[in-house]
PDB file of C-alpha atoms in Angstrom:
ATOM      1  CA  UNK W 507     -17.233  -8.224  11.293  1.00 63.00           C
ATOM      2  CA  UNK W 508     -16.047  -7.063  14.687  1.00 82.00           C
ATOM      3  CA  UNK W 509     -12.162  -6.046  15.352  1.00 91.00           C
ATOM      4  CA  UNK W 510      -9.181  -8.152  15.038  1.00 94.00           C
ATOM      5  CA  UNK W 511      -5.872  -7.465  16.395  1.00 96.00           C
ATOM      6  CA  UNK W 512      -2.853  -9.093  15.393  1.00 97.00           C
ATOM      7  CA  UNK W 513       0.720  -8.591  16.436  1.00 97.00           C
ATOM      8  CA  UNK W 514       4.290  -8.660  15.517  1.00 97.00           C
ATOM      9  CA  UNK W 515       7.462  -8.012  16.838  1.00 97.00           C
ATOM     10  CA  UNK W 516       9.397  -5.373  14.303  1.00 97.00           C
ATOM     11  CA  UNK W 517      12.979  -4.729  16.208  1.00 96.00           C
ATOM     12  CA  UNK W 518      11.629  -3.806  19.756  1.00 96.00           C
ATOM     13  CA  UNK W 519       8.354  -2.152  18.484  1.00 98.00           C
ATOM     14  CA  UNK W 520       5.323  -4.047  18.356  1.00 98.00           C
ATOM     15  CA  UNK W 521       3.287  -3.558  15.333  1.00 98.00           C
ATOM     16  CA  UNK W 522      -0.498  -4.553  15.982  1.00 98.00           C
ATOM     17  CA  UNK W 523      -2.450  -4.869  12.582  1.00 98.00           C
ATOM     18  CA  UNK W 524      -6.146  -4.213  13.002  1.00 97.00           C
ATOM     19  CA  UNK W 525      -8.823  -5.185  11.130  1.00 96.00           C
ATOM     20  CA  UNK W 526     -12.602  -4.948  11.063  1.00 94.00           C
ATOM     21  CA  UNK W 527     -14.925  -2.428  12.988  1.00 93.00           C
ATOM     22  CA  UNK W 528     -13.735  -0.856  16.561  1.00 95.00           C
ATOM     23  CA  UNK W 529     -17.262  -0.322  17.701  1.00 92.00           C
ATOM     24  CA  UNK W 530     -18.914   0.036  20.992  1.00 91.00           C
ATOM     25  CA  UNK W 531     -19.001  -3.922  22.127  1.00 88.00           C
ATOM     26  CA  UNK W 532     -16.884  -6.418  20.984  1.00 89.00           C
ATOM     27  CA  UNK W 533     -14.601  -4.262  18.765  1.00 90.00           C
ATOM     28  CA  UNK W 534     -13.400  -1.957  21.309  1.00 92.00           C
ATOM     29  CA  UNK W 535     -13.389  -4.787  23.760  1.00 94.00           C
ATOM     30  CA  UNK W 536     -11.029  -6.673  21.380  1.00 95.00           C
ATOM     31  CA  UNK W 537      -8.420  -3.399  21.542  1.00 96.00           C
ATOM     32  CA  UNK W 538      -8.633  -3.059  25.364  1.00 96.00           C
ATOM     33  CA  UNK W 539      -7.832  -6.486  25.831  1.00 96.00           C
ATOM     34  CA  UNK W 540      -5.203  -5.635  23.255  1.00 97.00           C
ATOM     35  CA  UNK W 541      -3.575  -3.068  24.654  1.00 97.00           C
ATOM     36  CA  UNK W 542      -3.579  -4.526  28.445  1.00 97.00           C
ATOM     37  CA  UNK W 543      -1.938  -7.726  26.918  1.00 97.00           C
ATOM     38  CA  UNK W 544       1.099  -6.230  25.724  1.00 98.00           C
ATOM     39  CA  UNK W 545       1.471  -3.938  28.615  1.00 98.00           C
ATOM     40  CA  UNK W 546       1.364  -6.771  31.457  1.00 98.00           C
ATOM     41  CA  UNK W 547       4.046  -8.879  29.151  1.00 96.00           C
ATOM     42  CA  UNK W 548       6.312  -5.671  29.228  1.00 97.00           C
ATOM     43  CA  UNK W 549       6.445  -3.984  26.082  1.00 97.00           C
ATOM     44  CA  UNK W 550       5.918  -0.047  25.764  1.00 97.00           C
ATOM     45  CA  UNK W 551       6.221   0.811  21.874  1.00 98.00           C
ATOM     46  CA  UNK W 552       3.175  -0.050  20.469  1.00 98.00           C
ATOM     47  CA  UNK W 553       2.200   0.710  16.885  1.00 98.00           C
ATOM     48  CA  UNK W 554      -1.435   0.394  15.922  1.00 98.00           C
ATOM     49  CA  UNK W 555      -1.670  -0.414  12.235  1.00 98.00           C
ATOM     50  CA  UNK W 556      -5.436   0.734  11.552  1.00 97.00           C
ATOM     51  CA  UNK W 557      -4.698  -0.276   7.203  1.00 97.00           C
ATOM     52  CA  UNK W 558      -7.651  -2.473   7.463  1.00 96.00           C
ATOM     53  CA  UNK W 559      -9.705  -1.144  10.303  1.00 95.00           C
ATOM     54  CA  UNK W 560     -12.766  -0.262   8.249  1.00 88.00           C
ATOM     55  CA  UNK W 561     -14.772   1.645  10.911  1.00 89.00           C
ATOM     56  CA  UNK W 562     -14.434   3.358  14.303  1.00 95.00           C
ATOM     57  CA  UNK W 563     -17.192   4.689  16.089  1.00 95.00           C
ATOM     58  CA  UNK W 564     -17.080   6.999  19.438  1.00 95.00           C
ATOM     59  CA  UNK W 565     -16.250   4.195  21.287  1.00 94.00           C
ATOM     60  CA  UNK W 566     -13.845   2.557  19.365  1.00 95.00           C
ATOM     61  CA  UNK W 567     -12.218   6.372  19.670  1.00 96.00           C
ATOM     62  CA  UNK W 568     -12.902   6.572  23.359  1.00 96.00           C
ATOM     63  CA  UNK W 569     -11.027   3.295  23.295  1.00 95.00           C
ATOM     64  CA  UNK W 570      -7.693   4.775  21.094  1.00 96.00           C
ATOM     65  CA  UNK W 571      -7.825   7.276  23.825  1.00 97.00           C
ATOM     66  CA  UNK W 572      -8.050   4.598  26.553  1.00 97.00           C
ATOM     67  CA  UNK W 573      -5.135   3.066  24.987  1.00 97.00           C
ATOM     68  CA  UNK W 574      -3.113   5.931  24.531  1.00 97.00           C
ATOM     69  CA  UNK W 575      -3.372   7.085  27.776  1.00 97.00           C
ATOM     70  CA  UNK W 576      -2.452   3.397  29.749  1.00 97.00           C
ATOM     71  CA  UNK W 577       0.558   3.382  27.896  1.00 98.00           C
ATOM     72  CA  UNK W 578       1.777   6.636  28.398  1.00 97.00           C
ATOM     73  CA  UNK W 579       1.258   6.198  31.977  1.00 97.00           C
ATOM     74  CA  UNK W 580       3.695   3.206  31.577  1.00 97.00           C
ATOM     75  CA  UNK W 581       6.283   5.239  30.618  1.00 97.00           C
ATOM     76  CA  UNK W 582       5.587   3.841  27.101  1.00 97.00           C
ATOM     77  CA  UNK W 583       4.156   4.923  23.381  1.00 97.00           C
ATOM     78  CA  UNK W 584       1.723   4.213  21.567  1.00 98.00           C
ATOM     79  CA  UNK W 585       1.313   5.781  17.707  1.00 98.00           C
ATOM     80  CA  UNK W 586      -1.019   5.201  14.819  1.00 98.00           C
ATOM     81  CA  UNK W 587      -0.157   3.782  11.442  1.00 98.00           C
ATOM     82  CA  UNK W 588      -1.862   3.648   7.976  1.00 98.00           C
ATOM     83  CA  UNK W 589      -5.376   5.758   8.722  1.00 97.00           C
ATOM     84  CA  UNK W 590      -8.235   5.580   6.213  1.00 95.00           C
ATOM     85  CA  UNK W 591      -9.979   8.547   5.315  1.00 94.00           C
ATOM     86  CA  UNK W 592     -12.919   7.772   7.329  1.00 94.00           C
ATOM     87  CA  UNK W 593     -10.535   7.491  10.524  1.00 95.00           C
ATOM     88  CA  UNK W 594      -8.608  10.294  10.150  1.00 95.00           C
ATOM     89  CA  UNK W 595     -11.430  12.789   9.438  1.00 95.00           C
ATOM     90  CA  UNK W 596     -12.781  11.214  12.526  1.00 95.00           C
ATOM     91  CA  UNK W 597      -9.340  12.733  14.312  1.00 96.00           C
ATOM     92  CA  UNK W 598      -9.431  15.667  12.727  1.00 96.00           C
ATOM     93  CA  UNK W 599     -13.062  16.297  13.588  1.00 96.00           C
ATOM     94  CA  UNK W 600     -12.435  15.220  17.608  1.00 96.00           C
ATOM     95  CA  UNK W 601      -8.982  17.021  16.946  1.00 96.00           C
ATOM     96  CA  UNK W 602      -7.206  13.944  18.759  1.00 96.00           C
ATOM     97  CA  UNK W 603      -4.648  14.599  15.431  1.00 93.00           C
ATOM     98  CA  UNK W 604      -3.073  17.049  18.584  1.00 92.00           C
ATOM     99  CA  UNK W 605      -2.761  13.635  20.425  1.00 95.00           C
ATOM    100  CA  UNK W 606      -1.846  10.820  18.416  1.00 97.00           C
ATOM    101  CA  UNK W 607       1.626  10.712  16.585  1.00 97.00           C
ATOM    102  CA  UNK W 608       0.378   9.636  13.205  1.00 97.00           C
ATOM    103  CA  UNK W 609       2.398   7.465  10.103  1.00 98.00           C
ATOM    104  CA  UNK W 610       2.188   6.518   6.939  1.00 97.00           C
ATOM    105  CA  UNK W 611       5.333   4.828   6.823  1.00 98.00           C
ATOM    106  CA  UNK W 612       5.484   1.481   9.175  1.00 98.00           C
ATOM    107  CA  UNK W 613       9.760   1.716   8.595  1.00 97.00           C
ATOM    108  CA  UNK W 614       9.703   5.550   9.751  1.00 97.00           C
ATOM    109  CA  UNK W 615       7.253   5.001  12.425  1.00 98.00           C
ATOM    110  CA  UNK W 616       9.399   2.186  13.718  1.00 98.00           C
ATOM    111  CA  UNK W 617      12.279   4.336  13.658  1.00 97.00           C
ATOM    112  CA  UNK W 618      10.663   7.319  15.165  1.00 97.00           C
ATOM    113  CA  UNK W 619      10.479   5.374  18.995  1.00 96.00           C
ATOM    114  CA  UNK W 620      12.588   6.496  21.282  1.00 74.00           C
TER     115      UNK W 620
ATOM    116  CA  UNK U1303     -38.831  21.397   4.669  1.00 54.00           C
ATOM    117  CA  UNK U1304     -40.416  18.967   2.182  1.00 67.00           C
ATOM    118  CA  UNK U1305     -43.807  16.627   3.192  1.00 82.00           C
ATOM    119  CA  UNK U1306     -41.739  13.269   5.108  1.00 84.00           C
ATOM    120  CA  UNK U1307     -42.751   9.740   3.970  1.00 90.00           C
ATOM    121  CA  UNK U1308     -42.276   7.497   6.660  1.00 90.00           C
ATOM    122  CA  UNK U1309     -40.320   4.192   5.634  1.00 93.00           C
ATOM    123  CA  UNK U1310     -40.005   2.882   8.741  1.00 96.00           C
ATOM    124  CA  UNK U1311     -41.214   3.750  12.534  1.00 97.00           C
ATOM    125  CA  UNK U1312     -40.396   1.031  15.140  1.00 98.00           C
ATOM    126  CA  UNK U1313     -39.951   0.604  18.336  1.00 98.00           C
ATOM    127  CA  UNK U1314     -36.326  -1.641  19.554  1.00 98.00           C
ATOM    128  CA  UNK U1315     -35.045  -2.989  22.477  1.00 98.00           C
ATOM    129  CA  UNK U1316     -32.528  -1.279  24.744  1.00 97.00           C
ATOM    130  CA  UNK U1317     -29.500  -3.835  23.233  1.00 96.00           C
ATOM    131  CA  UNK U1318     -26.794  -3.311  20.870  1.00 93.00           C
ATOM    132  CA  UNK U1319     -28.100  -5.424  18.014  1.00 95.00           C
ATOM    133  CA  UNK U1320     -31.139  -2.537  17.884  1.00 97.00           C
ATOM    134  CA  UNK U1321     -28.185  -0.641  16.999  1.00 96.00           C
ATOM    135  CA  UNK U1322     -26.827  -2.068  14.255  1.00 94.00           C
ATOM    136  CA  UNK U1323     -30.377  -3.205  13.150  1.00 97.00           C
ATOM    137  CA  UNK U1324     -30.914   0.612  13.090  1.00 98.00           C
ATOM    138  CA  UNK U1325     -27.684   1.408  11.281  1.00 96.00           C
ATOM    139  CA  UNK U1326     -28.485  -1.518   8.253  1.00 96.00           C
ATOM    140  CA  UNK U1327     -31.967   0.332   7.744  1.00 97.00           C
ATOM    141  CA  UNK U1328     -30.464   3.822   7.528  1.00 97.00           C
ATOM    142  CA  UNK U1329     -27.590   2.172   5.013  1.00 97.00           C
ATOM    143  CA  UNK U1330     -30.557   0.015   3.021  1.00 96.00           C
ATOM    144  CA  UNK U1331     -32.758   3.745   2.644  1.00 96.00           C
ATOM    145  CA  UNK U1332     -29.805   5.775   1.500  1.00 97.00           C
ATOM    146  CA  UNK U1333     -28.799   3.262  -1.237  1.00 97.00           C
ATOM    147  CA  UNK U1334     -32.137   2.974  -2.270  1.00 95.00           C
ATOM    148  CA  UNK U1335     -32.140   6.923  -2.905  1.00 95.00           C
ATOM    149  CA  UNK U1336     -28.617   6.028  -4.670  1.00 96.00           C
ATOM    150  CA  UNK U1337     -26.261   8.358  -2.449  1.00 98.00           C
ATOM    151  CA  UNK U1338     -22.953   7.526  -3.128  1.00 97.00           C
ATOM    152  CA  UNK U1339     -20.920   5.424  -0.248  1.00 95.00           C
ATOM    153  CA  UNK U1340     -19.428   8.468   1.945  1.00 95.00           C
ATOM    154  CA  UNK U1341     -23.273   9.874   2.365  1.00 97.00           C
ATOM    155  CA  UNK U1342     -24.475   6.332   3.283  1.00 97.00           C
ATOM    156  CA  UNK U1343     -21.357   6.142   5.636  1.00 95.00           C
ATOM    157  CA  UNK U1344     -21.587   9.589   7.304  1.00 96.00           C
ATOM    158  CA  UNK U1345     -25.781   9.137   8.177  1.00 98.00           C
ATOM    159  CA  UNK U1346     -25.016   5.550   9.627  1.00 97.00           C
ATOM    160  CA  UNK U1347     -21.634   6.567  11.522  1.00 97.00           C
ATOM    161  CA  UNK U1348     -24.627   9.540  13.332  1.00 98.00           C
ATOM    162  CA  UNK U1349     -27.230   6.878  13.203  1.00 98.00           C
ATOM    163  CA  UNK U1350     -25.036   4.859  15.126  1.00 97.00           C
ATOM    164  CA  UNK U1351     -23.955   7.018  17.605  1.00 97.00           C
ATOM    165  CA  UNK U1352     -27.504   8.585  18.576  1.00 97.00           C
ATOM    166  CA  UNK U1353     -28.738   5.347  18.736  1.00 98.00           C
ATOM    167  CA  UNK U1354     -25.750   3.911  20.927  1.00 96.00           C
ATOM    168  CA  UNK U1355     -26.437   7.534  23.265  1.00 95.00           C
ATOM    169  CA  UNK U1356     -30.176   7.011  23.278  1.00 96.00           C
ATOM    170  CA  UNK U1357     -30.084   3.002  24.441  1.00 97.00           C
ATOM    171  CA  UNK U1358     -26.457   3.460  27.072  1.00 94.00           C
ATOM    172  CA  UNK U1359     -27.093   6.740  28.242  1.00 93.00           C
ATOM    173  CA  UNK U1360     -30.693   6.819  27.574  1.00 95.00           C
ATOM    174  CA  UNK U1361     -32.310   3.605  28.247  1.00 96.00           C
ATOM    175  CA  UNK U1362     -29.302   2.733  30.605  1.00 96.00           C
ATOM    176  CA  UNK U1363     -29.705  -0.489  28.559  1.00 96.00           C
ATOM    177  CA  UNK U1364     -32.913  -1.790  30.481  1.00 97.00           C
ATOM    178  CA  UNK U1365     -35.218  -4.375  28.714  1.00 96.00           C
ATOM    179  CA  UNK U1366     -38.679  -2.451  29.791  1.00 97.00           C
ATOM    180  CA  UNK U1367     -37.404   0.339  27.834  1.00 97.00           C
ATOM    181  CA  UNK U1368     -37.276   0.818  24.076  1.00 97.00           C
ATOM    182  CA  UNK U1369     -36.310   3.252  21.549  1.00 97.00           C
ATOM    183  CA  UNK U1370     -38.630   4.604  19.189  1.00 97.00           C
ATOM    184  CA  UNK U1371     -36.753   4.570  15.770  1.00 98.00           C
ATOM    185  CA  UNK U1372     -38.227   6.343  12.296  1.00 98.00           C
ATOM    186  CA  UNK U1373     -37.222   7.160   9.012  1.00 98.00           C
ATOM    187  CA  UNK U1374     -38.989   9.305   6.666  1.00 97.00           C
ATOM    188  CA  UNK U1375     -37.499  10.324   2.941  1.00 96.00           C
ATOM    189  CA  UNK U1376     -37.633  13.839   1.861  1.00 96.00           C
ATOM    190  CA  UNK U1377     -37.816  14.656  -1.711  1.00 95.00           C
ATOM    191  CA  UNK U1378     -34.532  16.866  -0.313  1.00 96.00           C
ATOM    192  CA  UNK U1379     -33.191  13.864   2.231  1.00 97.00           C
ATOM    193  CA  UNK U1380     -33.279  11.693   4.885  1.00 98.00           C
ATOM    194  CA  UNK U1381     -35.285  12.729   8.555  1.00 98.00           C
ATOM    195  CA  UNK U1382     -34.278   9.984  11.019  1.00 98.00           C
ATOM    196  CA  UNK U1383     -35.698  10.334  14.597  1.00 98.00           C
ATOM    197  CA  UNK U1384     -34.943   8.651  17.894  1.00 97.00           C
ATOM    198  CA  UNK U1385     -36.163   8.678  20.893  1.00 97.00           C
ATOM    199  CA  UNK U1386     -35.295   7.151  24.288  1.00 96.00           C
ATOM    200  CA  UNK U1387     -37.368   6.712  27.550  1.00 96.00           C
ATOM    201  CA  UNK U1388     -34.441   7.860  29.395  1.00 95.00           C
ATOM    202  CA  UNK U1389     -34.335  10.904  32.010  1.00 93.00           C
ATOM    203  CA  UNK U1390     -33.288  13.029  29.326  1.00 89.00           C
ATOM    204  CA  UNK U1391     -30.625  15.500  29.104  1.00 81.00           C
ATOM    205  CA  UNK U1392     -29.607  19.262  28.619  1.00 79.00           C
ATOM    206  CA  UNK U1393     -27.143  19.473  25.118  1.00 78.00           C
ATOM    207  CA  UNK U1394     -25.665  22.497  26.511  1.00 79.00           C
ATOM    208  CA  UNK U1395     -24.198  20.503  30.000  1.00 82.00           C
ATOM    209  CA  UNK U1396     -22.166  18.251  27.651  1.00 84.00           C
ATOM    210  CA  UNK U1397     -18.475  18.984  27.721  1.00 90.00           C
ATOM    211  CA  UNK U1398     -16.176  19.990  24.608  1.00 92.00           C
ATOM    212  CA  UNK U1399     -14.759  16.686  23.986  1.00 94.00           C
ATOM    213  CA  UNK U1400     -12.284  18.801  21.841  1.00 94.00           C
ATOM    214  CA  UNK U1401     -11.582  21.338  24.883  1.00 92.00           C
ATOM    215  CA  UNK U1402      -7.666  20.545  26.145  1.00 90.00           C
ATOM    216  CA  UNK U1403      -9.148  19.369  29.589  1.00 90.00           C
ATOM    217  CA  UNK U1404     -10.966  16.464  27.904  1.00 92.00           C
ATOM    218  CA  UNK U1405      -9.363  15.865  25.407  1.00 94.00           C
ATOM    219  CA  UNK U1406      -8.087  12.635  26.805  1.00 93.00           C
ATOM    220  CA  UNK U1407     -11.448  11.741  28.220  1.00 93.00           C
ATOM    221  CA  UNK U1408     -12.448   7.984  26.852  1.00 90.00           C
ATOM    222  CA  UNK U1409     -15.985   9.212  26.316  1.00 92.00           C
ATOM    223  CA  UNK U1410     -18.431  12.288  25.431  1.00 92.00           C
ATOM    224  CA  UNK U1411     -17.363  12.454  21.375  1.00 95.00           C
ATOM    225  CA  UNK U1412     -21.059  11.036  20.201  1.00 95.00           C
ATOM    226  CA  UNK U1413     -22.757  14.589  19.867  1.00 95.00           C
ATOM    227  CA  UNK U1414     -20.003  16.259  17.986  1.00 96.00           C
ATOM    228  CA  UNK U1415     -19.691  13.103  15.767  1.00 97.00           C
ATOM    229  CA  UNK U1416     -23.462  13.574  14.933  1.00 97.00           C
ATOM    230  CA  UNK U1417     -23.458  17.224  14.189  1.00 97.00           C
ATOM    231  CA  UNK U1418     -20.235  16.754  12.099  1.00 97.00           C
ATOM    232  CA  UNK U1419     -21.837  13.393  10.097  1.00 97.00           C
ATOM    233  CA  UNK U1420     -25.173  15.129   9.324  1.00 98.00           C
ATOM    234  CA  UNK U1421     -26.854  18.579   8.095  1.00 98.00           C
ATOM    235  CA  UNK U1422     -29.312  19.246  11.193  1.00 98.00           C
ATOM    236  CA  UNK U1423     -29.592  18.197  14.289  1.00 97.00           C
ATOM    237  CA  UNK U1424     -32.731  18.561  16.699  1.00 97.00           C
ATOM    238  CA  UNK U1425     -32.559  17.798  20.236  1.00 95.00           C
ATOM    239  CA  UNK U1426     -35.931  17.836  22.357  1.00 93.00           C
ATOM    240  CA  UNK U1427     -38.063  15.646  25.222  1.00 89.00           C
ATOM    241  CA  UNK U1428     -39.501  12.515  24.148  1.00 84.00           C
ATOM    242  CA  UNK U1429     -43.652  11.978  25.162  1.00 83.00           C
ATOM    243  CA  UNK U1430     -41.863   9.811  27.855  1.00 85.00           C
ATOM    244  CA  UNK U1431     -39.601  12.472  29.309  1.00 88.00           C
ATOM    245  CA  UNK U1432     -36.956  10.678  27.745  1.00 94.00           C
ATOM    246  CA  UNK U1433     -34.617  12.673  24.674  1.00 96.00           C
ATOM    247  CA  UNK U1434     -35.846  12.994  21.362  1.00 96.00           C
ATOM    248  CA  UNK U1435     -33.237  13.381  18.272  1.00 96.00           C
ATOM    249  CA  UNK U1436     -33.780  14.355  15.203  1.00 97.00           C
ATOM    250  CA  UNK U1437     -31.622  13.937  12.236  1.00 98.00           C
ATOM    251  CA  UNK U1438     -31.457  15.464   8.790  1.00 98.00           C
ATOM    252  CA  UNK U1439     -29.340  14.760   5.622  1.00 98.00           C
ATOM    253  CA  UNK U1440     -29.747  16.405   2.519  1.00 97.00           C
ATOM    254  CA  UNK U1441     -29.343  14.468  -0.609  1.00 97.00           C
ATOM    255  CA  UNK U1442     -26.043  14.832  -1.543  1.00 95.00           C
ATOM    256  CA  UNK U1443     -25.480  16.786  -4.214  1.00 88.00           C
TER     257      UNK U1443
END
């Protein structure tokens, strides 16, 4: 099953619940488009909910990054929620747990936008 | 190193189904040697990304070009070995992906995911010129 992304609006943070595999292809395709969408309809705190994202290859990580970095650049945040094991070695091993703000907690993480 | 049975030894297109058809043979021989789900994970997750490396950066996707793909089993593991018909490439010109400067760079994390996933990891010239990888993991224990 390729990636899913789902969103909804949680005070002025949007909470995007993944699903699936974010793999080279479709999956990381699926995030871009993602991520693009909610930046050209104006919203800037964006909270990836990876709970039920099975798998992530270097791509899908490459396109995290990707994300991370378009929307910082427009002025906004993006931050990680709910990692499996398998992701967050994956961070710990590219060390991009120095990048990402990372919760467990979807209330705290909502509160922790600025 | 033990005497390697070969279970499979194929050649696949340059497309990204030959990548997940490699990554569902790699998961179908590790469960057949009954390694436990983070073992089958950890080999596919490097299967995945050598074979993704050796068909985009390799093979540059092109349909005359394939990718030799081969399994053998180890009484001590799993020897997996790809090959591209790329223009091959020098390991030691890839950046840190973990280095500060590229840190945010949306690509160049494959390698250090393979070395990380798996317990050796050979990196010569393919008979085409292309780059051949070999990769071991042990049982685990």
């Amino acid at each position: 099953m390729s990636a899913k992304f789902t969103s909804r609006q949680v005070g002025d943070v949007v909470v995007v619940d993944g699903e699936g595999r974010i793999t080279l292809g479709e999956g990381s395709v699926s995030l871009r488009e993602t991520v693009r969408d909610l930046l050209a309809r104006g919203d800037r705190k964006i909270l990836l909910n990876l709970a039920e994202v099975s798998y992530i290859d270097s791509s899908g990580i490459g396109e995290l990054v990707s994300g991370f970095t378009a929307v910082n650049n427009a002025q906004g945040q993006l931050k990680l929620l709910n990692l499996t094991k398998r992701v967050q070695d994956l961070l710990q091993i590219t060390k991009l747990y120095t990048v990402f703000e990372v919760f467990d907690d979807e209330t705290r993480a909502v509160r922790s936008f600025s | 190193m033990s005497e390697a049975v070969p279970i499979v030894d194929t050649q696949l297109a340059s497309s990204l189904e030959s990548v997940d058809q490699a990554e569902s043979i790699v998961l179908s021989s590790a469960k057949a040697r009954g390694w436990d789900e983070d073992a089958q994970f950890d080999l596919a997750l490097a299967v995945r990304e050598a074979m993704v490396n050796a068909i985009k950066h390799g093979n540059q996707f092109r349909e005359d070009k394939t990718v030799r793909f081969a399994v053998h089993s180890q009484s001590d593991g799993l020897l997996i070995q790809i090959e591209d018909q790329g223009e091959g490439f020098v390991a030691g010109n890839v950046a840190d992906p973990t280095n500060g400067a590229n840190i945010l760079r949306d690509s160049g994390r494959g390698l250090l995911i393979i070395r990380a996933y798996v317990d050796n990891v050979e990196i010569a010239s393919s008979p085409t010129g292309g780059t051949a990888l070999s990769l071991f993991k042990k049982n685990p224990a």
